[in-house]
Short mmCIF file of C-alpha atoms in Angstrom, two decimals:
data_model
loop_
_atom_site.label_atom_id
_atom_site.label_comp_id
_atom_site.label_asym_id
_atom_site.label_seq_id
_atom_site.Cartn_x
_atom_site.Cartn_y
_atom_site.Cartn_z
CA MET F 1 107.35 110.35 107.52
CA ALA F 2 109.78 107.68 106.37
CA ASP F 3 109.23 104.06 107.32
CA THR F 4 111.66 102.49 109.68
CA THR F 5 113.60 99.37 108.78
CA GLN F 6 111.34 97.32 111.06
CA GLN F 7 108.22 98.59 109.29
CA ASP F 8 109.76 97.85 105.89
CA LEU F 9 110.63 94.36 107.06
CA ALA F 10 107.08 93.79 108.31
CA LYS F 11 105.62 94.98 105.01
CA LEU F 12 107.89 92.68 103.02
CA ARG F 13 106.92 89.73 105.22
CA VAL F 14 103.24 90.47 104.62
CA GLN F 15 103.90 90.59 100.86
CA LEU F 16 105.71 87.26 101.07
CA ALA F 17 102.83 85.69 103.01
CA ASN F 18 100.33 86.97 100.42
CA LEU F 19 102.46 85.63 97.60
CA ASP F 20 102.79 82.24 99.33
CA ARG F 21 99.02 82.10 99.80
CA ALA F 22 98.41 82.91 96.14
CA MET F 23 100.98 80.34 94.99
CA ALA F 24 99.34 77.65 97.14
CA SER F 25 95.90 78.42 95.72
CA GLY F 26 97.11 78.58 92.13
CA ALA F 27 95.94 82.16 91.59
CA LEU F 28 98.13 84.39 89.42
CA THR F 29 96.61 87.62 90.73
CA ILE F 30 97.27 89.08 94.19
CA GLU F 31 95.04 91.81 95.61
CA GLN F 32 96.87 94.41 97.70
CA ALA F 33 95.51 95.46 101.07
CA ASP F 34 93.33 98.58 101.40
CA ASN F 35 92.53 98.76 97.66
CA GLY F 36 96.20 99.30 96.89
CA GLY F 37 95.84 97.61 93.53
CA ARG F 38 96.64 94.18 92.25
CA THR F 39 99.60 92.31 90.86
CA THR F 40 99.12 89.79 88.07
CA TYR F 41 101.85 87.31 87.18
CA ARG F 42 102.18 85.63 83.80
CA SER F 43 103.25 82.24 85.14
CA TYR F 44 104.06 80.28 88.24
CA ALA F 45 107.77 80.60 87.41
CA GLU F 46 107.44 84.38 87.53
CA MET F 47 105.83 84.08 90.96
CA GLN F 48 108.72 81.90 92.13
CA GLN F 49 111.20 84.52 90.94
CA ALA F 50 109.27 87.25 92.76
CA ARG F 51 109.33 85.08 95.90
CA ARG F 52 113.10 84.64 95.64
CA ASP F 53 113.52 88.39 95.22
CA LEU F 54 111.33 89.12 98.26
CA SER F 55 113.22 86.57 100.33
CA ARG F 56 116.54 88.18 99.36
CA ARG F 57 115.24 91.63 100.31
CA ILE F 58 113.93 90.33 103.64
CA ASP F 59 117.25 88.61 104.36
CA GLY F 60 119.14 91.79 103.46
CA LEU F 61 117.02 93.99 105.76
CA ASP F 62 117.22 91.42 108.52
CA ALA F 63 121.02 91.34 108.16
CA THR F 64 121.23 95.14 108.44
CA MET F 65 119.11 95.11 111.58
CA THR F 66 120.83 92.23 113.39
CA GLY F 67 124.32 92.58 111.97
CA THR F 68 124.46 88.90 111.04
CA ARG F 69 123.57 87.21 107.81
CA ARG F 70 121.16 84.28 107.79
CA ARG F 71 122.61 81.17 106.23
CA ARG F 72 120.61 78.58 104.34
CA THR F 73 121.54 74.92 104.60
CA ARG F 74 121.41 73.01 101.37
CA ARG F 75 122.39 69.64 102.69
CA VAL F 76 121.85 67.99 106.04
CA VAL F 77 123.86 64.90 106.91
CA MET F 78 122.74 62.75 109.80
CA ILE F 79 124.90 60.00 111.17
CA GLY F 80 123.43 57.57 113.59
CA THR F 81 124.67 54.52 115.32
CA GLY F 82 122.37 51.76 116.31
CA GLY F 83 122.94 48.85 118.50
CA PHE F 84 121.53 46.68 121.11
#
């Protein structure tokens, strides 16, 4: 039985969470759930690239499901006025 898009999206989000956890701890090896194996990265930069790739895949699947593309903001400008 083929996975649905929602199941694929959930699996990718779990992979991203595992990768984030490993990056935060400094470990270069990630154990897969249910003895599914392990992934070993050579460097932190390689882990960052894998994270970017996973994020792109998640954004792509999310866009196909919702019909809209998520936009990332690179710069936020805040203008405030102060006075008494």
